[in-house]
PDB file of C-alpha atoms and ligand atoms in Angstrom:
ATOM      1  CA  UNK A   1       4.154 -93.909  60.215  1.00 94.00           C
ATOM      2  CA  UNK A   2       5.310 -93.011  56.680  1.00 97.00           C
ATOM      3  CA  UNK A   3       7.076 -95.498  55.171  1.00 98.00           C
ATOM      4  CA  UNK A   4       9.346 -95.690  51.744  1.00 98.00           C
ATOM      5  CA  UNK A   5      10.468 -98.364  49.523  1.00 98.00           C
ATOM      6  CA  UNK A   6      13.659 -97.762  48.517  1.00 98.00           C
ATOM      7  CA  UNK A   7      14.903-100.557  46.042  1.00 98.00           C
ATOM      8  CA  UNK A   8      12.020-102.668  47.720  1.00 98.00           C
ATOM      9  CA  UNK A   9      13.422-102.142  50.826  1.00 98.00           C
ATOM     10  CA  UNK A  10      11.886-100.705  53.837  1.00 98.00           C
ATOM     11  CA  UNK A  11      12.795 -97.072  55.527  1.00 99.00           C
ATOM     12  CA  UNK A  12      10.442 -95.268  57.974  1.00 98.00           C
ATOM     13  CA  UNK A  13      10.365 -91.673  57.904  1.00 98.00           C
ATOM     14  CA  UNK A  14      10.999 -90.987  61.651  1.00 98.00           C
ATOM     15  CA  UNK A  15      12.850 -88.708  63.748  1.00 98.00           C
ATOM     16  CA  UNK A  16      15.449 -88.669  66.776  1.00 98.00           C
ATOM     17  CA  UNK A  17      12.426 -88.196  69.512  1.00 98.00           C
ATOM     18  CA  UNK A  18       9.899 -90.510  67.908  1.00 98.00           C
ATOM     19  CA  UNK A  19      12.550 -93.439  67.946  1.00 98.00           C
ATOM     20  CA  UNK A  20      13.215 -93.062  71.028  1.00 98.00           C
ATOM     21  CA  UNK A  21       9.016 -92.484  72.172  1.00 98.00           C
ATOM     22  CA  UNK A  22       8.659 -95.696  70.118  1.00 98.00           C
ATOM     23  CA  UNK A  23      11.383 -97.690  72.280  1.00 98.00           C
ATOM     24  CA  UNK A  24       9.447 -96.269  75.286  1.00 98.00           C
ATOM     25  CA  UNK A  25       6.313 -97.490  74.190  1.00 98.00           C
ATOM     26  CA  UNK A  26       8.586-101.181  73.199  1.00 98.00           C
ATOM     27  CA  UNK A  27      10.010-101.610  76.301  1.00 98.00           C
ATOM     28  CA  UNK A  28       6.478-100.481  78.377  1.00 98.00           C
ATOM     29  CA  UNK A  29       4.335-103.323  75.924  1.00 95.00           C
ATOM     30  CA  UNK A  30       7.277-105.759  76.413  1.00 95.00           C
ATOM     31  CA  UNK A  31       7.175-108.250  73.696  1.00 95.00           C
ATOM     32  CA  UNK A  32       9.848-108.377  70.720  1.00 98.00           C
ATOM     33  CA  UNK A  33      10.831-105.732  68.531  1.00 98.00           C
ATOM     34  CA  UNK A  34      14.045-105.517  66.070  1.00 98.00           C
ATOM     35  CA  UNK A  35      15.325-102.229  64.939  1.00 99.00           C
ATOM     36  CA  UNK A  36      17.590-101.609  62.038  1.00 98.00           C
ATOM     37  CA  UNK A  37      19.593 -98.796  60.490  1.00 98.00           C
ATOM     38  CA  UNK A  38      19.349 -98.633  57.372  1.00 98.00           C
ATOM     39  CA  UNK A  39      21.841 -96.994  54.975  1.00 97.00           C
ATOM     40  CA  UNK A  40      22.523 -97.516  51.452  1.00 97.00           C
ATOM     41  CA  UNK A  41      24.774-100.107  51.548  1.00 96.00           C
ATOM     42  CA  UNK A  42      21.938-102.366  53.645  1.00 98.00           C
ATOM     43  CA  UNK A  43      19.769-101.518  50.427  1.00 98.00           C
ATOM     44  CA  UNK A  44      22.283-103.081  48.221  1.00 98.00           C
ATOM     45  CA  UNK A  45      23.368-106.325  50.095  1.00 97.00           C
ATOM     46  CA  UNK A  46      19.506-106.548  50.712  1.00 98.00           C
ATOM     47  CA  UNK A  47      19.146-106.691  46.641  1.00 97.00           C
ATOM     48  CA  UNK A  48      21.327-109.796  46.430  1.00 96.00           C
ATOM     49  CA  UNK A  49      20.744-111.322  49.651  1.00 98.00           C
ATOM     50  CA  UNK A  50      17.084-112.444  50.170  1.00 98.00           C
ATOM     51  CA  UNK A  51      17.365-113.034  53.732  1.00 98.00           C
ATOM     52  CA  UNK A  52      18.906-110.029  55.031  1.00 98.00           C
ATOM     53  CA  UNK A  53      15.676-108.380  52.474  1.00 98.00           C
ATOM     54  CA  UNK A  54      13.303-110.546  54.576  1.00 98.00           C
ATOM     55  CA  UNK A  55      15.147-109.426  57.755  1.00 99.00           C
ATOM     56  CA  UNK A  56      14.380-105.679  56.896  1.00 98.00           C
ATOM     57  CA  UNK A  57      10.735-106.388  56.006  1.00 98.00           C
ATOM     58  CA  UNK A  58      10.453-108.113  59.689  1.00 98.00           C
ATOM     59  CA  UNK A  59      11.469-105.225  61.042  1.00 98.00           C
ATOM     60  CA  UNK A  60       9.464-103.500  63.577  1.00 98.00           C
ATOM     61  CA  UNK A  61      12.294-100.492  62.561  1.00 98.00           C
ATOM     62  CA  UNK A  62      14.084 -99.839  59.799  1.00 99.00           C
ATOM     63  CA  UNK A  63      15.466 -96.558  60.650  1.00 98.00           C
ATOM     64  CA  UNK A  64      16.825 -93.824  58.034  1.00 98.00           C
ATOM     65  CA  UNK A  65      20.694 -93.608  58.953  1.00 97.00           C
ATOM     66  CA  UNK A  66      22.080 -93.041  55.607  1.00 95.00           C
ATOM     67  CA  UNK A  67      22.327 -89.267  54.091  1.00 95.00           C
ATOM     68  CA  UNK A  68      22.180 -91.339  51.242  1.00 96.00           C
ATOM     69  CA  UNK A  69      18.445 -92.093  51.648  1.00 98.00           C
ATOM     70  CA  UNK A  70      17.542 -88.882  52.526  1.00 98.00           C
ATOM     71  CA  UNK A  71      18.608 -88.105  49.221  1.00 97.00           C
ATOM     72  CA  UNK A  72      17.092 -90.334  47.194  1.00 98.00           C
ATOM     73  CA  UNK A  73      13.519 -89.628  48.633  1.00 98.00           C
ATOM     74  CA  UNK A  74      14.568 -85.974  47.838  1.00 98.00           C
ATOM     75  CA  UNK A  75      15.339 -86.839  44.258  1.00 97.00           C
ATOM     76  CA  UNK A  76      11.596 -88.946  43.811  1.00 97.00           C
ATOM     77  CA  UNK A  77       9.409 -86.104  45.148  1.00 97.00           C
ATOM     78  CA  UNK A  78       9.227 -86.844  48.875  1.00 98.00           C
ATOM     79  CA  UNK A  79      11.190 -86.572  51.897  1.00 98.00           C
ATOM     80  CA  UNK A  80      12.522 -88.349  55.008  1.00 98.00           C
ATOM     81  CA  UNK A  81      12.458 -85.227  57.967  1.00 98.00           C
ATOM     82  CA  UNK A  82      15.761 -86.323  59.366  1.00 97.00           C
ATOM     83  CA  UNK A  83      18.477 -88.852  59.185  1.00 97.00           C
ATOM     84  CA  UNK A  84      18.682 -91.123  62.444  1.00 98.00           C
ATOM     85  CA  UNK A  85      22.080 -92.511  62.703  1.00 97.00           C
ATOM     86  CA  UNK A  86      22.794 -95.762  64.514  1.00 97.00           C
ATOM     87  CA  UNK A  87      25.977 -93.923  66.256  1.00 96.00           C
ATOM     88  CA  UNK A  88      24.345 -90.736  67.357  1.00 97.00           C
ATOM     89  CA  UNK A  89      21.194 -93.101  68.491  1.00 98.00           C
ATOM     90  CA  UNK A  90      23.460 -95.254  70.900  1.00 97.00           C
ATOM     91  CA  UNK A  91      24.151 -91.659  73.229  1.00 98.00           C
ATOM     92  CA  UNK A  92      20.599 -90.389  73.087  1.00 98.00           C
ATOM     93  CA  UNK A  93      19.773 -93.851  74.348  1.00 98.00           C
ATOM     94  CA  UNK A  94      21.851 -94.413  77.165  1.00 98.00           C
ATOM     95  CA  UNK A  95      20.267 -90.602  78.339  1.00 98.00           C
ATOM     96  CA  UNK A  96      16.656 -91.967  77.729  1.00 98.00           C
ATOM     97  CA  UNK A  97      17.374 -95.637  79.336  1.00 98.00           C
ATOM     98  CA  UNK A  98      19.013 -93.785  82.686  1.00 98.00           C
ATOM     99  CA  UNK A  99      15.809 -91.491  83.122  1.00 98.00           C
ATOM    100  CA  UNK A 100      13.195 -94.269  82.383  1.00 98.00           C
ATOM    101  CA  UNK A 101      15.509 -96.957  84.004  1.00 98.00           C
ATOM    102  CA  UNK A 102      15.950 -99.605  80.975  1.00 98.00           C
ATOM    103  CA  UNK A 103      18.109-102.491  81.545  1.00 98.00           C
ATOM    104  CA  UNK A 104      20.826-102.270  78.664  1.00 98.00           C
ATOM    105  CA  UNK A 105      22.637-104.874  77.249  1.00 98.00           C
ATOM    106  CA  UNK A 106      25.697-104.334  74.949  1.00 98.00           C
ATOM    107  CA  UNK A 107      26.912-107.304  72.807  1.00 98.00           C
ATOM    108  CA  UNK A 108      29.378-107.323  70.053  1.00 97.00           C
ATOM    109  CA  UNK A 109      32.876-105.851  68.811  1.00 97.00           C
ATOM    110  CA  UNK A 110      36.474-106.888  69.840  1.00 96.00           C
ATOM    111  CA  UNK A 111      37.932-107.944  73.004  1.00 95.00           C
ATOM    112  CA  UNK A 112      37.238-104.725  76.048  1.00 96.00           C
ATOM    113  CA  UNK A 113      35.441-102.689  73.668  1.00 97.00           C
ATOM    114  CA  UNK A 114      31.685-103.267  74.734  1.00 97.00           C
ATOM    115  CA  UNK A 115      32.981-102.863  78.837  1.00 97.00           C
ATOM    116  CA  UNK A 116      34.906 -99.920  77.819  1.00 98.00           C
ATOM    117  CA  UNK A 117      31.565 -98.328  76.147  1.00 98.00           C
ATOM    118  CA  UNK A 118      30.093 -99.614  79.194  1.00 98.00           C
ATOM    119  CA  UNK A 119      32.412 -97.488  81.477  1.00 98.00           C
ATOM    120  CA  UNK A 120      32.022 -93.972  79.139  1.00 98.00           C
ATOM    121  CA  UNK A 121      28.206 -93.840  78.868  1.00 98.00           C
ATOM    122  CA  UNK A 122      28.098 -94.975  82.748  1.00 98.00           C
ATOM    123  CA  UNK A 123      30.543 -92.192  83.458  1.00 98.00           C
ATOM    124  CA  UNK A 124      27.986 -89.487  81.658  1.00 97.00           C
ATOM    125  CA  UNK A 125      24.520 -91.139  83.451  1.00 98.00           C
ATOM    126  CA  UNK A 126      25.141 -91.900  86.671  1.00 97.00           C
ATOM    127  CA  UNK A 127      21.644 -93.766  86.562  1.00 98.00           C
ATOM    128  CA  UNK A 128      22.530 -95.835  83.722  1.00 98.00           C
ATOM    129  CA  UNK A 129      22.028 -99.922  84.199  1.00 98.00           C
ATOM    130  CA  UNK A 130      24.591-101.430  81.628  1.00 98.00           C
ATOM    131  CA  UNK A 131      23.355-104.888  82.582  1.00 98.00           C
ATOM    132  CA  UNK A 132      25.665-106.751  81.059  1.00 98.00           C
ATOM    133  CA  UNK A 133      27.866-107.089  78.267  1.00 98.00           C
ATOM    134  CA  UNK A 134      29.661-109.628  75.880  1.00 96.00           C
ATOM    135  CA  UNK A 135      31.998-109.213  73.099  1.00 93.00           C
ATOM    136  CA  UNK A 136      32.684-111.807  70.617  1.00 78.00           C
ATOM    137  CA  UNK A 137      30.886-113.746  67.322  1.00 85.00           C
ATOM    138  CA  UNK A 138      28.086-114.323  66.543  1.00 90.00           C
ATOM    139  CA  UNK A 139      28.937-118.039  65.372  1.00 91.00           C
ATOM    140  CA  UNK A 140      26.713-121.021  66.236  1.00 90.00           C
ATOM    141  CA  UNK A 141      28.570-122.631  68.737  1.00 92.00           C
ATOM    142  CA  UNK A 142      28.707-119.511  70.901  1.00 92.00           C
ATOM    143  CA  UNK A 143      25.270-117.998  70.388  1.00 95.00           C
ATOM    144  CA  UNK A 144      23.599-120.410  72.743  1.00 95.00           C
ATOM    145  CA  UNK A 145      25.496-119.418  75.558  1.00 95.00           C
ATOM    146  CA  UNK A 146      25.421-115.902  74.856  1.00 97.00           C
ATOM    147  CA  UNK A 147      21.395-116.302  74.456  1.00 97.00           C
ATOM    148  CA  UNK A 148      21.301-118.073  77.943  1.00 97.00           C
ATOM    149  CA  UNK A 149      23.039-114.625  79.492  1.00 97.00           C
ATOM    150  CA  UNK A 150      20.915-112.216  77.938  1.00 98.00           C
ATOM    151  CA  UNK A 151      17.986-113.829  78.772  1.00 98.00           C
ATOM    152  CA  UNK A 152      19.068-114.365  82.601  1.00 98.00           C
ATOM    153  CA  UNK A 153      20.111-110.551  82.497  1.00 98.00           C
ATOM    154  CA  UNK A 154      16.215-109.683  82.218  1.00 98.00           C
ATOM    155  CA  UNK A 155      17.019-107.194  79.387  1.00 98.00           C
ATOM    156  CA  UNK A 156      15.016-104.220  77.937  1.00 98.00           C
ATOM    157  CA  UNK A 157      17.437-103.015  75.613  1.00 98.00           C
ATOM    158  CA  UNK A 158      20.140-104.906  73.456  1.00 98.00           C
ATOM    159  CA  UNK A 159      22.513-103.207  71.072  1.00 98.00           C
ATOM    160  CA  UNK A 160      24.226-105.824  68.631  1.00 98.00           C
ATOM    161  CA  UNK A 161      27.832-104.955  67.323  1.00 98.00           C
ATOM    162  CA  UNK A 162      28.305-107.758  65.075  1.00 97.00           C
ATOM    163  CA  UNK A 163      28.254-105.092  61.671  1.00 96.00           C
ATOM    164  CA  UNK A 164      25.485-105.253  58.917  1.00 97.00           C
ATOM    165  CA  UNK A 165      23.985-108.174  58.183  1.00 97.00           C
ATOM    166  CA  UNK A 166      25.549-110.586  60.198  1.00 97.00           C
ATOM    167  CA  UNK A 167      23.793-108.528  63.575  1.00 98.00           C
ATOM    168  CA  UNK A 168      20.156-108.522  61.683  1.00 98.00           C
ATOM    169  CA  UNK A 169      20.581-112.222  61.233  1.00 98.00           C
ATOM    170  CA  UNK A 170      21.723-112.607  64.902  1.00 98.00           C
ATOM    171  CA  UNK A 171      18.697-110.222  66.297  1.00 98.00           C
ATOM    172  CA  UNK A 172      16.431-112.139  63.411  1.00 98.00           C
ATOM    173  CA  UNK A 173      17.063-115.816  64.833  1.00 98.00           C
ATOM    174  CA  UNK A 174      17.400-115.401  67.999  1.00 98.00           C
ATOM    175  CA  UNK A 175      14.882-112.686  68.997  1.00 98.00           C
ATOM    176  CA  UNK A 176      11.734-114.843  69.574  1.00 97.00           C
ATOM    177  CA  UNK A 177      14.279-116.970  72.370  1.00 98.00           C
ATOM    178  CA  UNK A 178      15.417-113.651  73.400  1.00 97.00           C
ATOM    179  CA  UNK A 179      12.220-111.907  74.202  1.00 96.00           C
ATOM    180  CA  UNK A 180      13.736-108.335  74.430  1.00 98.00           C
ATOM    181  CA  UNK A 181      11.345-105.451  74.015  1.00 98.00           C
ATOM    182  CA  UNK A 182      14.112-103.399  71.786  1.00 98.00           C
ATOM    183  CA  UNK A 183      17.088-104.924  69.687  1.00 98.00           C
ATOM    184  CA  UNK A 184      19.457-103.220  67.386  1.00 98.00           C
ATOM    185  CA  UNK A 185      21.979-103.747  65.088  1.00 98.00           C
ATOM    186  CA  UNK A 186      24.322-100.456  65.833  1.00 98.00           C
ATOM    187  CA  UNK A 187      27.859-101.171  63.391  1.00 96.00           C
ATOM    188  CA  UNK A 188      30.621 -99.788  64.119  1.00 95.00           C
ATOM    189  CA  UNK A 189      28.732 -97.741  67.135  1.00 97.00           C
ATOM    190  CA  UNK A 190      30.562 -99.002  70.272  1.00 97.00           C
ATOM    191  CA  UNK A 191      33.882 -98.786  68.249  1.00 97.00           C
ATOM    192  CA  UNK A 192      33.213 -94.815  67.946  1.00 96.00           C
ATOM    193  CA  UNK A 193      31.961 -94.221  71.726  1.00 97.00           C
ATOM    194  CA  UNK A 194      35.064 -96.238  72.762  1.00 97.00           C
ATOM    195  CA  UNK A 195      37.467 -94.299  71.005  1.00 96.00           C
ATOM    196  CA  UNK A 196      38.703 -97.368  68.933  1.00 94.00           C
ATOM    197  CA  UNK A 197      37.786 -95.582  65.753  1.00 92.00           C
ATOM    198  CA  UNK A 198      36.603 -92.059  64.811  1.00 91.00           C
ATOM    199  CA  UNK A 199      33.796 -90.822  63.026  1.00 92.00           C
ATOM    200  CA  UNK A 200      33.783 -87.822  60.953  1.00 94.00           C
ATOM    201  CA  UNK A 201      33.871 -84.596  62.372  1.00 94.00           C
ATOM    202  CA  UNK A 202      30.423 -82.702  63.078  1.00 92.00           C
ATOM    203  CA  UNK A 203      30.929 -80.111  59.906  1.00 94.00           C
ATOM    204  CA  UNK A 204      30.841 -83.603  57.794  1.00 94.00           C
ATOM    205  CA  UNK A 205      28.118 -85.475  59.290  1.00 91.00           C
ATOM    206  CA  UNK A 206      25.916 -82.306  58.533  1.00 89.00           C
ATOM    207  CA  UNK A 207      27.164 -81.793  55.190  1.00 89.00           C
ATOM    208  CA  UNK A 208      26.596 -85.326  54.224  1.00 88.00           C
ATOM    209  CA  UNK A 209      29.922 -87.072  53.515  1.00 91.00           C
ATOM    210  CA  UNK A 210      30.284 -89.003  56.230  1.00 91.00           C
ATOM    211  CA  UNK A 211      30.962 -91.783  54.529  1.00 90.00           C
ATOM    212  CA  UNK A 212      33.524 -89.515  52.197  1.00 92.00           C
ATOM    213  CA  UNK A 213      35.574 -89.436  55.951  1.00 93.00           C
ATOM    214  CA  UNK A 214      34.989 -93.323  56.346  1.00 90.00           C
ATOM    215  CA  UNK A 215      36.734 -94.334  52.881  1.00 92.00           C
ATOM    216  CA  UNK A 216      39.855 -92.205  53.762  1.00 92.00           C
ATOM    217  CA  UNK A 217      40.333 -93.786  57.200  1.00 91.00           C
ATOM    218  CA  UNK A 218      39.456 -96.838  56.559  1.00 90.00           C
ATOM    219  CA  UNK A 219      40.514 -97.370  52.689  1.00 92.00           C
ATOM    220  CA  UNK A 220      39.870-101.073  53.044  1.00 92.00           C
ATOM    221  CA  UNK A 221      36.228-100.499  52.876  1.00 89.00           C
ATOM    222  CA  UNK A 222      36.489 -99.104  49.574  1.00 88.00           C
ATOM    223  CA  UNK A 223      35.202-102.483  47.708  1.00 88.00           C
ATOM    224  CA  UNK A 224      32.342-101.834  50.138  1.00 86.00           C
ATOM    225  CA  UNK A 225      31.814 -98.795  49.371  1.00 88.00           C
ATOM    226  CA  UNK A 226      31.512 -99.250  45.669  1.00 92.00           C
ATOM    227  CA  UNK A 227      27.796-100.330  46.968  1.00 94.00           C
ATOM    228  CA  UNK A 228      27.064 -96.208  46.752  1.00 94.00           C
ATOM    229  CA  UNK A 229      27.574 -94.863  43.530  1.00 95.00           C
ATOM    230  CA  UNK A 230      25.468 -97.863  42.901  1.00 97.00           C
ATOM    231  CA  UNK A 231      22.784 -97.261  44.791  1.00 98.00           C
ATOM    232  CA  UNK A 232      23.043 -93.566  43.516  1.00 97.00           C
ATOM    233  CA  UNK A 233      22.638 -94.577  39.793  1.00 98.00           C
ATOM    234  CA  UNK A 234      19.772 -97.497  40.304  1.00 98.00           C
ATOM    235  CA  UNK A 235      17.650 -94.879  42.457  1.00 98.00           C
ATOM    236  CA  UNK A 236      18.106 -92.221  39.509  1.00 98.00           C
ATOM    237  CA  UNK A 237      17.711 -94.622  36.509  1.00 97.00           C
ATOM    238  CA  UNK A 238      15.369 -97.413  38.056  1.00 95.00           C
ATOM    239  CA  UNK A 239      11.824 -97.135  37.609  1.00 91.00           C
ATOM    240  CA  UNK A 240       9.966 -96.610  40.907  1.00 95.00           C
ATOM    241  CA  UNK A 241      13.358 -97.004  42.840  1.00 98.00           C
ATOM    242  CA  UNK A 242      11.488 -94.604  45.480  1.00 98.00           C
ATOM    243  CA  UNK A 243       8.023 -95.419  46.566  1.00 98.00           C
ATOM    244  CA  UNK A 244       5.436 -93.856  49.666  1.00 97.00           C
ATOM    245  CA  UNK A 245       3.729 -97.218  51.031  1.00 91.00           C
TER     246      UNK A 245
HETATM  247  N1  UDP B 301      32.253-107.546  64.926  1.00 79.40           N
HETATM  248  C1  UDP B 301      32.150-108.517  65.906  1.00 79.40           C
HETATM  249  N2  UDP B 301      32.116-109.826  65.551  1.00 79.40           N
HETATM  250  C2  UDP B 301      32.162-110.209  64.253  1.00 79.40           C
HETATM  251  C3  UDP B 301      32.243-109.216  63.251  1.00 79.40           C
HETATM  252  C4  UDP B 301      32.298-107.872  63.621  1.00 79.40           C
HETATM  253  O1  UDP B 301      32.094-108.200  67.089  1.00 79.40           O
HETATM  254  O2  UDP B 301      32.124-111.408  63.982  1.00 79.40           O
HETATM  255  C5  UDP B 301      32.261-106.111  65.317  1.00 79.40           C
HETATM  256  C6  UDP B 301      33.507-105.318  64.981  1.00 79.40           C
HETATM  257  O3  UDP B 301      34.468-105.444  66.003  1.00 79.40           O
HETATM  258  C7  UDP B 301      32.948-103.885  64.908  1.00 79.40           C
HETATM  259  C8  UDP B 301      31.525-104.123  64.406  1.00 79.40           C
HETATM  260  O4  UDP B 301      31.232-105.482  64.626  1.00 79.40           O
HETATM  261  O5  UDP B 301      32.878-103.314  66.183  1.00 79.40           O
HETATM  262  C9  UDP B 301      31.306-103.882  62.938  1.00 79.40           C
HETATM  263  O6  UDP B 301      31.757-102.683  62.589  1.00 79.40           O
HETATM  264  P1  UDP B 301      31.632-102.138  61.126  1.00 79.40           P
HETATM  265  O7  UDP B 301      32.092-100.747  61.204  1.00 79.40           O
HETATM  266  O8  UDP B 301      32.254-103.072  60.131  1.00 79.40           O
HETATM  267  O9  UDP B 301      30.067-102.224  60.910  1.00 79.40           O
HETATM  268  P2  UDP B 301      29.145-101.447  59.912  1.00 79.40           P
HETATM  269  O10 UDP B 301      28.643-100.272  60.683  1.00 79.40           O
HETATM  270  O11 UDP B 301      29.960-101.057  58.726  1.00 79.40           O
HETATM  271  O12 UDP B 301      28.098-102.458  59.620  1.00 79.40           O
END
């Protein structure tokens, strides 16, 4: 698997089908694997956070959902084929999980929202074993409870909606207790298939401003956001910002 550093951090160059071939071969091995999705704003907490940079070198996964990253390995001479986005992921694995019969857990975001996903991606696969879910935070005093669930809930899939780090921490401590094949951090992910928020529309996401759509409905995020035009100018000025490993 081709993998870049981008600011030191970690982004393999895979697609839509071999993510979802690798969970398959994940959940058929068993054992423990974290995924993350990495966007441009990971890079840049990771550069001033040396835990969350550890996290993302643990990583069995560190999946190219950023258009931002696709860019920058454009700009230094190579490429990433395709950007795999966290919220497009979550669908295409609910479809794989009901044909190959994965037991999916969903844990994270406010109050209803993880049973409501729940509901809308059982709806679409009839086949589909939601096996659980749990909303909440991931704070100290709750996680061993929530650990005791997932564990009795013999889980083969578990997508975290505790947003970037704070869910790669989670899936970081706990995964060894956990002993799920496949565990991702997915965002905002459960908040979009819920209909709590909205991502941008289709014309965007392929034109690579999704985040453009992001700041204007959500302008809080915009001291966030400042992470991107610095990420843009430390991959064009810094030296080696983009390496093939
Ligand atoms: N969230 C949560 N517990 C927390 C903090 C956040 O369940 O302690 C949820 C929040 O409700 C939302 C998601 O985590 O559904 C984070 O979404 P956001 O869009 O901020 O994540 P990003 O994709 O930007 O990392």
């Amino acid at each position: 698997m081709k993998t870049l550093s981008i600011l030191s951090t970690p982004v393999h160059d895979v697609t839509y089908a071999e993510t979802l071939d690798l969970f398959s071969d994940y959940v058929k091995d068993g054992g423990v694997h974290q995924i993350c999705t990495v966007n441009p704003e990971f890079v840049m907490t990771a550069q001033r956070a040396p835990e969350f940079m550890h996290v993302l070198h643990n990583a069995d996964l560190c999946l190219p959902d950023g258009q931002g990253l696709l860019w920058a390995a454009k700009l230094k001479g190579t490429q990433l084929r395709e950007r795999v986005a966290g919220s497009t992921l979550m669908y295409k694995i609910a479809e794989r999980a009901a044909e190959e019969g994965w037991r999916v857990f969903l844990l994270g975001a406010a109050e209803g929202v993880a049973n409501k996903t729940a509901k809308i991606l059982e709806e679409k696969h009839p086949d589909l074993k939601i096996v659980g879910t749990w909303s909440g935070s991931p704070s100290a005093e709750d996680s061993p409870g929530i650990v005791q669930l997932i564990i009795q809930s013999r889980v083969d899939v578990l997508l975290v909606a505790y947003g970037a780090p704070k869910q790669d921490l989670w899936i970081y401590k706990y995964g060894n207790e956990l002993k799920v094949p496949v565990m991702m951090g997915v965002g905002g992910s459960f908040d979009f298939v819920a209909g709590v928020a909205k991502r941008a529309p289709e014309w965007a996401q392929n034109m690579g401003i999704e985040w453009l759509h992001r700041l204007v409905m959500e302008p809080w995020r915009w001291k966030r956001m400042l992470a991107l035009p610095k990420f843009a100018l430390r991959v064009i000025f810094g030296k080696d910002s983009v390496k093939v490993q």
